[in-house]
Amino acid sequence: MGKYTAILAGILVFGSFPVFAGDNNVLKIIQTSPPGALAGNNLSSDQSLANNSLVAGPTQQMIEDALDGALHVGDLSRMDQATAPSGVQSGQRNTATLTIEGNGGQLLLLQDNSAGGTSGNSAQLSAFGADSLGAVLQIGDGNDASLTVGGGASGLIVQNGSGNANSLTVGPGGSGEIIQNGNGNTFSTSVAANTSVTITQNGNNLSPVGVTGMQVFSTSPGTVSINQTSF
């Protein structure tokens, strides 16, 4: 845990700055690469004339909970722009594409492969409207995540391990959650209307649901809950 404490509390905050693409939009990001890294970190932000939006990072407690497998979508809460911690990309070849539209959207980002590996993490995030709140935390190497939230949504993706892939779209009704621990897991889901999504995978190379991996699509107003545990 000391490594993440240092990242959030001990590093000189370069690359942490406000970006104004509408009114009072704030972007806070710290990007670090080790000496001799093959490639640096990449970040792209398009706030699309949003108002009062925030791109920041998870709190130290959220990081610890994520590493312990105890961080859930219900733990997300809106942050103050002035006191929110910075988002972090640490390691090699991390990249992120961030888009916020409308008013009051917030996104939280942590990508870290500094413990080893050169593939890096990759994330694409989008948030829409005042009730939107999204978070992606990826610790490992070669992870990939795409998160889209909207309406009354929250949305959460946590990936610990390497080579995991993910995609989550949460529509008008809200919530959502995907947690993957292990290596080589994959998942894709899209559920609309009064949405509630909970998916947890623990283990390596779990048997897929669907032809090309874990996939869920629903036009019903229902709930999707999938849990797999295997090592």
CSV table of N, CA and C in Angstrom, one decimal, residues 77-224:
chain,number,residue,atom,x,y,z
A,77,SER,N,-19.0,8.2,-4.7
A,77,SER,CA,-19.7,9.4,-4.2
A,77,SER,C,-19.1,10.6,-4.9
A,78,ARG,N,-19.9,11.6,-5.1
A,78,ARG,CA,-19.4,12.8,-5.8
A,78,ARG,C,-18.4,13.5,-5.0
A,79,MET,N,-17.4,14.0,-5.7
A,79,MET,CA,-16.2,14.7,-5.0
A,79,MET,C,-16.3,16.2,-5.2
A,80,ASP,N,-15.6,16.9,-4.3
A,80,ASP,CA,-15.5,18.3,-4.5
A,80,ASP,C,-14.3,18.6,-5.4
A,81,GLN,N,-14.5,19.5,-6.3
A,81,GLN,CA,-13.5,19.7,-7.3
A,81,GLN,C,-12.2,20.2,-6.7
A,82,ALA,N,-12.2,21.0,-5.6
A,82,ALA,CA,-11.0,21.5,-5.1
A,82,ALA,C,-10.2,20.5,-4.3
A,83,THR,N,-10.9,19.5,-3.7
A,83,THR,CA,-10.2,18.6,-2.8
A,83,THR,C,-10.1,17.2,-3.3
A,84,ALA,N,-10.6,16.9,-4.5
A,84,ALA,CA,-10.5,15.6,-5.1
A,84,ALA,C,-9.1,15.2,-5.4
A,85,PRO,N,-8.6,14.0,-5.1
A,85,PRO,CA,-7.3,13.6,-5.4
A,85,PRO,C,-7.1,13.5,-7.0
A,86,SER,N,-5.8,13.5,-7.4
A,86,SER,CA,-5.5,13.4,-8.8
A,86,SER,C,-5.7,12.0,-9.3
A,87,GLY,N,-6.1,11.9,-10.6
A,87,GLY,CA,-6.1,10.6,-11.2
A,87,GLY,C,-4.6,10.3,-11.5
A,88,VAL,N,-4.4,9.0,-11.7
A,88,VAL,CA,-3.0,8.5,-11.8
A,88,VAL,C,-2.8,7.5,-13.0
A,89,GLN,N,-1.8,7.8,-13.7
A,89,GLN,CA,-1.3,6.8,-14.7
A,89,GLN,C,0.1,6.6,-14.4
A,90,SER,N,0.5,5.4,-14.0
A,90,SER,CA,1.9,5.1,-13.6
A,90,SER,C,2.4,3.9,-14.3
A,91,GLY,N,3.6,3.9,-14.8
A,91,GLY,CA,4.2,2.8,-15.5
A,91,GLY,C,4.5,3.1,-16.9
A,92,GLN,N,4.3,2.2,-17.8
A,92,GLN,CA,4.6,2.3,-19.2
A,92,GLN,C,3.4,2.1,-20.1
A,93,ARG,N,3.4,2.9,-21.1
A,93,ARG,CA,2.4,2.7,-22.2
A,93,ARG,C,0.9,2.8,-21.7
A,94,ASN,N,0.6,3.5,-20.6
A,94,ASN,CA,-0.7,3.7,-20.2
A,94,ASN,C,-1.4,4.7,-21.2
A,95,THR,N,-2.6,4.6,-21.4
A,95,THR,CA,-3.3,5.6,-22.2
A,95,THR,C,-4.8,5.7,-21.7
A,96,ALA,N,-5.4,6.9,-21.9
A,96,ALA,CA,-6.7,7.1,-21.5
A,96,ALA,C,-7.4,8.1,-22.4
A,97,THR,N,-8.6,7.8,-22.7
A,97,THR,CA,-9.4,8.8,-23.5
A,97,THR,C,-10.7,9.1,-22.6
A,98,LEU,N,-10.9,10.4,-22.3
A,98,LEU,CA,-11.9,10.8,-21.4
A,98,LEU,C,-12.8,11.8,-22.1
A,99,THR,N,-14.1,11.6,-21.9
A,99,THR,CA,-15.1,12.5,-22.5
A,99,THR,C,-16.2,12.7,-21.5
A,100,ILE,N,-16.6,14.0,-21.2
A,100,ILE,CA,-17.7,14.3,-20.4
A,100,ILE,C,-18.6,15.3,-21.1
A,101,GLU,N,-19.9,15.0,-21.1
A,101,GLU,CA,-20.8,15.9,-21.8
A,101,GLU,C,-21.9,16.3,-20.8
A,102,GLY,N,-22.5,17.5,-21.0
A,102,GLY,CA,-23.5,17.9,-20.1
A,102,GLY,C,-23.0,18.6,-18.8
A,103,ASN,N,-23.7,18.5,-17.8
A,103,ASN,CA,-23.3,19.2,-16.5
A,103,ASN,C,-23.0,18.3,-15.4
A,104,GLY,N,-22.0,18.5,-14.7
A,104,GLY,CA,-21.7,17.9,-13.4
A,104,GLY,C,-21.2,16.5,-13.5
A,105,GLY,N,-20.8,16.0,-14.6
A,105,GLY,CA,-20.3,14.6,-14.7
A,105,GLY,C,-19.0,14.5,-14.0
A,106,GLN,N,-18.7,13.3,-13.5
A,106,GLN,CA,-17.4,13.1,-12.8
A,106,GLN,C,-16.9,11.7,-13.3
A,107,LEU,N,-15.5,11.6,-13.5
A,107,LEU,CA,-14.8,10.4,-13.8
A,107,LEU,C,-13.6,10.3,-12.9
A,108,LEU,N,-13.4,9.0,-12.4
A,108,LEU,CA,-12.2,8.7,-11.6
A,108,LEU,C,-11.4,7.7,-12.3
A,109,LEU,N,-10.1,7.9,-12.3
A,109,LEU,CA,-9.1,7.1,-13.1
A,109,LEU,C,-7.9,6.7,-12.3
A,110,LEU,N,-7.6,5.4,-12.3
A,110,LEU,CA,-6.3,4.9,-11.8
A,110,LEU,C,-5.8,3.8,-12.7
A,111,GLN,N,-4.7,4.0,-13.3
A,111,GLN,CA,-4.0,2.9,-14.1
A,111,GLN,C,-2.6,2.8,-13.7
A,112,ASP,N,-2.2,1.5,-13.4
A,112,ASP,CA,-0.9,1.3,-12.8
A,112,ASP,C,-0.3,0.0,-13.2
A,113,ASN,N,0.8,0.0,-14.0
A,113,ASN,CA,1.5,-1.3,-14.3
A,113,ASN,C,2.9,-1.1,-13.9
A,114,SER,N,3.2,-0.2,-12.9
A,114,SER,CA,4.6,0.0,-12.5
A,114,SER,C,5.3,-1.1,-11.8
A,115,ALA,N,4.5,-2.1,-11.4
A,115,ALA,CA,5.1,-3.3,-10.7
A,115,ALA,C,5.8,-4.2,-11.7
A,116,GLY,N,5.5,-4.0,-13.0
A,116,GLY,CA,6.1,-4.8,-14.0
A,116,GLY,C,5.2,-4.9,-15.3
A,117,GLY,N,5.9,-5.2,-16.4
A,117,GLY,CA,5.1,-5.2,-17.7
A,117,GLY,C,5.3,-4.0,-18.5
A,118,THR,N,5.1,-4.1,-19.8
A,118,THR,CA,5.3,-3.0,-20.7
A,118,THR,C,4.1,-2.8,-21.6
A,119,SER,N,3.1,-3.6,-21.5
A,119,SER,CA,1.9,-3.5,-22.4
A,119,SER,C,1.1,-2.2,-22.0
A,120,GLY,N,1.1,-2.0,-20.7
A,120,GLY,CA,0.3,-0.8,-20.2
A,120,GLY,C,-1.2,-1.1,-20.1
A,121,ASN,N,-1.9,-0.2,-19.5
A,121,ASN,CA,-3.3,-0.3,-19.3
A,121,ASN,C,-3.9,0.7,-20.4
A,122,SER,N,-5.2,0.4,-20.7
A,122,SER,CA,-5.9,1.3,-21.7
A,122,SER,C,-7.3,1.5,-21.2
A,123,ALA,N,-7.8,2.7,-21.3
A,123,ALA,CA,-9.1,3.0,-20.8
A,123,ALA,C,-9.8,4.0,-21.6
A,124,GLN,N,-11.1,3.9,-21.8
A,124,GLN,CA,-11.9,4.9,-22.5
A,124,GLN,C,-13.1,5.1,-21.6
A,125,LEU,N,-13.3,6.4,-21.2
A,125,LEU,CA,-14.4,6.7,-20.3
A,125,LEU,C,-15.3,7.8,-20.8
A,126,SER,N,-16.6,7.7,-20.5
A,126,SER,CA,-17.5,8.8,-20.9
A,126,SER,C,-18.5,9.0,-19.8
A,127,ALA,N,-18.9,10.2,-19.6
A,127,ALA,CA,-20.0,10.5,-18.6
A,127,ALA,C,-20.9,11.5,-19.2
A,128,PHE,N,-22.2,11.3,-18.9
A,128,PHE,CA,-23.2,12.2,-19.4
A,128,PHE,C,-24.1,12.7,-18.3
A,129,GLY,N,-24.2,14.1,-18.2
A,129,GLY,CA,-25.2,14.7,-17.3
A,129,GLY,C,-24.8,14.7,-15.9
A,130,ALA,N,-25.7,15.4,-15.1
A,130,ALA,CA,-25.4,15.7,-13.7
A,130,ALA,C,-25.4,14.5,-12.8
A,131,ASP,N,-26.1,13.5,-13.2
A,131,ASP,CA,-26.1,12.3,-12.3
A,131,ASP,C,-25.1,11.2,-12.6
A,132,SER,N,-24.2,11.5,-13.6
A,132,SER,CA,-23.3,10.5,-14.0
A,132,SER,C,-22.0,10.5,-13.2
A,133,LEU,N,-21.5,9.3,-12.9
A,133,LEU,CA,-20.3,9.2,-12.1
A,133,LEU,C,-19.6,7.9,-12.5
A,134,GLY,N,-18.4,7.9,-13.1
A,134,GLY,CA,-17.8,6.7,-13.6
A,134,GLY,C,-16.4,6.6,-12.9
A,135,ALA,N,-15.9,5.3,-12.8
A,135,ALA,CA,-14.6,5.0,-12.2
A,135,ALA,C,-14.0,3.8,-12.9
A,136,VAL,N,-12.7,3.9,-13.2
A,136,VAL,CA,-11.9,2.8,-13.8
A,136,VAL,C,-10.6,2.7,-13.0
A,137,LEU,N,-10.4,1.6,-12.3
A,137,LEU,CA,-9.2,1.3,-11.6
A,137,LEU,C,-8.6,0.0,-12.2
A,138,GLN,N,-7.4,0.1,-12.7
A,138,GLN,CA,-6.7,-1.0,-13.3
A,138,GLN,C,-5.3,-1.1,-12.8
A,139,ILE,N,-5.0,-2.2,-12.1
A,139,ILE,CA,-3.7,-2.5,-11.6
A,139,ILE,C,-3.2,-3.8,-12.1
A,140,GLY,N,-2.1,-3.8,-12.8
A,140,GLY,CA,-1.6,-5.0,-13.5
A,140,GLY,C,-1.0,-4.5,-14.8
A,141,ASP,N,-1.1,-5.4,-15.9
A,141,ASP,CA,-0.5,-5.0,-17.2
A,141,ASP,C,-1.4,-5.6,-18.3
A,142,GLY,N,-1.5,-4.8,-19.3
A,142,GLY,CA,-2.3,-5.3,-20.4
A,142,GLY,C,-3.8,-5.3,-20.2
A,143,ASN,N,-4.3,-4.5,-19.2
A,143,ASN,CA,-5.7,-4.4,-19.0
A,143,ASN,C,-6.3,-3.5,-20.0
A,144,ASP,N,-7.6,-3.7,-20.2
A,144,ASP,CA,-8.3,-2.8,-21.2
A,144,ASP,C,-9.7,-2.6,-20.6
A,145,ALA,N,-10.2,-1.4,-20.6
A,145,ALA,CA,-11.6,-1.1,-20.1
A,145,ALA,C,-12.2,0.0,-20.9
A,146,SER,N,-13.5,-0.1,-21.0
A,146,SER,CA,-14.3,1.0,-21.6
A,146,SER,C,-15.5,1.2,-20.8
A,147,LEU,N,-15.8,2.4,-20.3
A,147,LEU,CA,-16.9,2.7,-19.4
A,147,LEU,C,-17.7,3.8,-20.0
A,148,THR,N,-19.0,3.6,-20.1
A,148,THR,CA,-19.9,4.7,-20.5
A,148,THR,C,-21.1,4.7,-19.5
A,149,VAL,N,-21.3,5.9,-18.9
A,149,VAL,CA,-22.4,6.0,-18.0
A,149,VAL,C,-23.3,7.1,-18.4
A,150,GLY,N,-24.6,7.1,-18.0
A,150,GLY,CA,-25.5,8.1,-18.4
A,150,GLY,C,-26.8,8.1,-17.6
A,151,GLY,N,-27.6,9.1,-17.7
A,151,GLY,CA,-28.8,9.1,-17.0
A,151,GLY,C,-28.6,9.2,-15.5
A,152,GLY,N,-29.2,8.3,-14.7
A,152,GLY,CA,-28.9,8.2,-13.3
A,152,GLY,C,-27.8,7.2,-12.9
A,153,ALA,N,-26.9,7.1,-13.8
A,153,ALA,CA,-25.9,6.0,-13.7
A,153,ALA,C,-24.8,6.3,-12.7
A,154,SER,N,-24.1,5.3,-12.3
A,154,SER,CA,-22.9,5.4,-11.5
A,154,SER,C,-21.8,4.7,-12.3
A,155,GLY,N,-21.7,3.4,-12.3
A,155,GLY,CA,-20.7,2.7,-13.1
A,155,GLY,C,-19.4,2.5,-12.4
A,156,LEU,N,-18.8,1.3,-12.4
A,156,LEU,CA,-17.5,1.0,-11.8
A,156,LEU,C,-16.9,-0.2,-12.5
A,157,ILE,N,-15.6,-0.1,-12.8
A,157,ILE,CA,-14.8,-1.2,-13.3
A,157,ILE,C,-13.6,-1.3,-12.5
A,158,VAL,N,-13.3,-2.4,-11.9
A,158,VAL,CA,-12.0,-2.6,-11.2
A,158,VAL,C,-11.4,-3.9,-11.7
A,159,GLN,N,-10.1,-3.8,-12.2
A,159,GLN,CA,-9.4,-4.9,-12.7
A,159,GLN,C,-8.1,-5.0,-12.0
A,160,ASN,N,-7.9,-6.1,-11.3
A,160,ASN,CA,-6.6,-6.5,-10.7
A,160,ASN,C,-6.1,-7.7,-11.5
A,161,GLY,N,-4.9,-7.7,-12.0
A,161,GLY,CA,-4.3,-8.8,-12.7
A,161,GLY,C,-3.9,-8.2,-14.1
A,162,SER,N,-3.7,-9.1,-15.0
A,162,SER,CA,-3.1,-8.8,-16.3
A,162,SER,C,-3.9,-9.4,-17.4
A,163,GLY,N,-4.0,-8.7,-18.6
A,163,GLY,CA,-4.7,-9.2,-19.7
A,163,GLY,C,-6.2,-9.3,-19.6
A,164,ASN,N,-6.8,-8.5,-18.7
A,164,ASN,CA,-8.2,-8.5,-18.6
A,164,ASN,C,-8.8,-7.5,-19.6
A,165,ALA,N,-10.0,-7.8,-20.1
A,165,ALA,CA,-10.7,-6.8,-21.0
A,165,ALA,C,-12.1,-6.6,-20.5
A,166,ASN,N,-12.6,-5.4,-20.8
A,166,ASN,CA,-13.9,-5.1,-20.2
A,166,ASN,C,-14.6,-4.0,-21.1
A,167,SER,N,-15.9,-4.0,-20.9
A,167,SER,CA,-16.8,-3.0,-21.5
A,167,SER,C,-18.1,-2.9,-20.7
A,168,LEU,N,-18.4,-1.7,-20.3
A,168,LEU,CA,-19.6,-1.6,-19.5
A,168,LEU,C,-20.4,-0.3,-20.0
A,169,THR,N,-21.7,-0.5,-20.2
A,169,THR,CA,-22.5,0.6,-20.6
A,169,THR,C,-23.7,0.6,-19.7
A,170,VAL,N,-23.9,1.7,-18.9
A,170,VAL,CA,-25.0,1.8,-18.0
A,170,VAL,C,-26.0,2.9,-18.4
A,171,GLY,N,-27.2,2.6,-18.6
A,171,GLY,CA,-28.2,3.5,-19.2
A,171,GLY,C,-28.9,4.3,-18.2
A,172,PRO,N,-30.2,4.7,-18.5
A,172,PRO,CA,-31.0,5.7,-17.8
A,172,PRO,C,-31.2,5.3,-16.3
A,173,GLY,N,-31.4,4.0,-16.0
A,173,GLY,CA,-31.8,3.7,-14.6
A,173,GLY,C,-30.7,3.7,-13.6
A,174,GLY,N,-29.5,3.4,-14.0
A,174,GLY,CA,-28.4,3.5,-13.0
A,174,GLY,C,-27.7,2.3,-12.7
A,175,SER,N,-26.7,2.5,-11.9
A,175,SER,CA,-25.8,1.6,-11.2
A,175,SER,C,-24.8,0.9,-12.0
A,176,GLY,N,-24.5,-0.4,-11.9
A,176,GLY,CA,-23.5,-1.1,-12.7
A,176,GLY,C,-22.3,-1.4,-11.8
A,177,GLU,N,-21.6,-2.4,-12.2
A,177,GLU,CA,-20.4,-2.8,-11.5
A,177,GLU,C,-19.7,-4.0,-12.2
A,178,ILE,N,-18.5,-3.9,-12.4
A,178,ILE,CA,-17.7,-5.1,-12.9
A,178,ILE,C,-16.4,-5.2,-12.1
A,179,ILE,N,-16.1,-6.3,-11.6
A,179,ILE,CA,-14.8,-6.5,-10.8
A,179,ILE,C,-14.2,-7.8,-11.4
A,180,GLN,N,-13.0,-7.7,-11.8
A,180,GLN,CA,-12.3,-8.9,-12.3
A,180,GLN,C,-10.9,-9.0,-11.6
A,181,ASN,N,-10.7,-10.1,-11.0
A,181,ASN,CA,-9.4,-10.4,-10.4
A,181,ASN,C,-8.8,-11.7,-11.1
A,182,GLY,N,-7.5,-11.7,-11.3
A,182,GLY,CA,-6.9,-12.8,-12.0
A,182,GLY,C,-6.4,-12.3,-13.4
A,183,ASN,N,-6.2,-13.2,-14.3
A,183,ASN,CA,-5.6,-12.9,-15.5
A,183,ASN,C,-6.4,-13.5,-16.7
A,184,GLY,N,-6.5,-12.7,-17.8
A,184,GLY,CA,-7.1,-13.2,-19.0
A,184,GLY,C,-8.6,-13.3,-19.0
A,185,ASN,N,-9.2,-12.6,-18.0
A,185,ASN,CA,-10.7,-12.6,-18.0
A,185,ASN,C,-11.2,-11.6,-19.0
A,186,THR,N,-12.4,-11.7,-19.5
A,186,THR,CA,-13.0,-10.8,-20.4
A,186,THR,C,-14.5,-10.6,-20.1
A,187,PHE,N,-15.0,-9.4,-20.5
A,187,PHE,CA,-16.4,-9.2,-20.2
A,187,PHE,C,-16.9,-8.1,-21.1
A,188,SER,N,-18.2,-8.2,-21.4
A,188,SER,CA,-18.9,-7.1,-22.1
A,188,SER,C,-20.4,-7.1,-21.7
A,189,THR,N,-20.9,-5.9,-21.4
A,189,THR,CA,-22.3,-5.8,-21.0
A,189,THR,C,-22.9,-4.5,-21.4
A,190,SER,N,-24.2,-4.6,-21.7
A,190,SER,CA,-25.0,-3.4,-22.1
A,190,SER,C,-26.4,-3.6,-21.6
A,191,VAL,N,-26.8,-2.9,-20.6
A,191,VAL,CA,-28.2,-3.1,-20.0
A,191,VAL,C,-28.8,-1.7,-19.9
A,192,ALA,N,-30.0,-1.6,-20.3
A,192,ALA,CA,-30.7,-0.2,-20.3
A,192,ALA,C,-31.8,-0.2,-19.3
A,193,ALA,N,-32.7,0.8,-19.5
A,193,ALA,CA,-33.9,1.0,-18.6
A,193,ALA,C,-33.5,1.1,-17.2
A,194,ASN,N,-34.2,0.5,-16.3
A,194,ASN,CA,-33.9,0.5,-14.9
A,194,ASN,C,-32.8,-0.4,-14.5
A,195,THR,N,-31.6,0.0,-14.9
A,195,THR,CA,-30.5,-0.9,-14.9
A,195,THR,C,-29.9,-1.1,-13.6
A,196,SER,N,-29.5,-2.4,-13.3
A,196,SER,CA,-28.6,-2.7,-12.2
A,196,SER,C,-27.8,-3.9,-12.6
A,197,VAL,N,-26.5,-3.7,-12.6
A,197,VAL,CA,-25.5,-4.7,-13.1
A,197,VAL,C,-24.5,-5.0,-12.1
A,198,THR,N,-24.3,-6.2,-11.7
A,198,THR,CA,-23.3,-6.6,-10.8
A,198,THR,C,-22.6,-7.9,-11.4
A,199,ILE,N,-21.3,-7.8,-11.7
A,199,ILE,CA,-20.6,-8.9,-12.3
A,199,ILE,C,-19.3,-9.0,-11.5
A,200,THR,N,-18.9,-10.2,-11.0
A,200,THR,CA,-17.7,-10.4,-10.3
A,200,THR,C,-17.0,-11.7,-10.9
A,201,GLN,N,-15.8,-11.6,-11.3
A,201,GLN,CA,-15.0,-12.7,-11.7
A,201,GLN,C,-13.8,-12.8,-10.9
A,202,ASN,N,-13.5,-13.9,-10.3
A,202,ASN,CA,-12.2,-14.2,-9.6
A,202,ASN,C,-11.6,-15.4,-10.2
A,203,GLY,N,-10.4,-15.4,-10.7
A,203,GLY,CA,-9.7,-16.5,-11.2
A,203,GLY,C,-9.1,-16.2,-12.6
A,204,ASN,N,-8.6,-17.2,-13.2
A,204,ASN,CA,-7.9,-17.1,-14.4
A,204,ASN,C,-8.6,-17.8,-15.6
A,205,ASN,N,-8.8,-17.1,-16.7
A,205,ASN,CA,-9.3,-17.7,-17.9
A,205,ASN,C,-10.6,-18.4,-17.7
A,206,LEU,N,-11.5,-17.8,-17.1
A,206,LEU,CA,-12.8,-18.4,-16.8
A,206,LEU,C,-13.6,-18.7,-18.0
A,207,SER,N,-14.4,-19.7,-18.0
A,207,SER,CA,-15.2,-20.2,-19.1
A,207,SER,C,-16.1,-19.0,-19.5
A,208,PRO,N,-16.2,-18.7,-20.8
A,208,PRO,CA,-17.0,-17.5,-21.2
A,208,PRO,C,-18.5,-17.8,-21.2
A,209,VAL,N,-19.2,-16.7,-21.0
A,209,VAL,CA,-20.6,-16.7,-21.3
A,209,VAL,C,-20.9,-16.0,-22.6
A,210,GLY,N,-21.4,-16.7,-23.6
A,210,GLY,CA,-21.5,-16.1,-24.9
A,210,GLY,C,-20.4,-16.6,-25.8
A,211,VAL,N,-20.5,-16.3,-27.1
A,211,VAL,CA,-19.7,-16.9,-28.1
A,211,VAL,C,-18.3,-16.4,-28.0
A,212,THR,N,-18.1,-15.1,-27.8
A,212,THR,CA,-16.8,-14.5,-27.8
A,212,THR,C,-16.3,-14.0,-26.5
A,213,GLY,N,-16.9,-14.5,-25.4
A,213,GLY,CA,-16.5,-14.0,-24.1
A,213,GLY,C,-17.8,-13.7,-23.3
A,214,MET,N,-17.5,-13.2,-22.1
A,214,MET,CA,-18.7,-12.8,-21.3
A,214,MET,C,-19.4,-11.6,-21.9
A,215,GLN,N,-20.6,-11.8,-22.3
A,215,GLN,CA,-21.4,-10.8,-22.9
A,215,GLN,C,-22.9,-10.8,-22.3
A,216,VAL,N,-23.4,-9.6,-22.0
A,216,VAL,CA,-24.7,-9.5,-21.6
A,216,VAL,C,-25.4,-8.3,-22.3
A,217,PHE,N,-26.5,-8.5,-23.0
A,217,PHE,CA,-27.2,-7.4,-23.6
A,217,PHE,C,-28.7,-7.6,-23.2
A,218,SER,N,-29.3,-6.5,-22.8
A,218,SER,CA,-30.7,-6.6,-22.4
A,218,SER,C,-31.5,-5.4,-22.8
A,219,THR,N,-32.7,-5.5,-23.3
A,219,THR,CA,-33.6,-4.4,-23.5
A,219,THR,C,-34.7,-4.4,-22.5
A,220,SER,N,-34.7,-5.3,-21.6
A,220,SER,CA,-35.7,-5.4,-20.5
A,220,SER,C,-35.3,-4.4,-19.4
A,221,PRO,N,-36.2,-4.1,-18.5
A,221,PRO,CA,-35.9,-3.2,-17.4
A,221,PRO,C,-35.2,-3.9,-16.2
A,222,GLY,N,-34.6,-5.1,-16.5
A,222,GLY,CA,-34.2,-6.0,-15.4
A,222,GLY,C,-32.8,-5.8,-14.9
A,223,THR,N,-32.4,-6.7,-14.0
A,223,THR,CA,-31.2,-6.8,-13.3
A,223,THR,C,-30.3,-7.9,-13.8
A,224,VAL,N,-29.0,-7.7,-14.0
A,224,VAL,CA,-28.1,-8.7,-14.4
A,224,VAL,C,-27.1,-8.9,-13.3
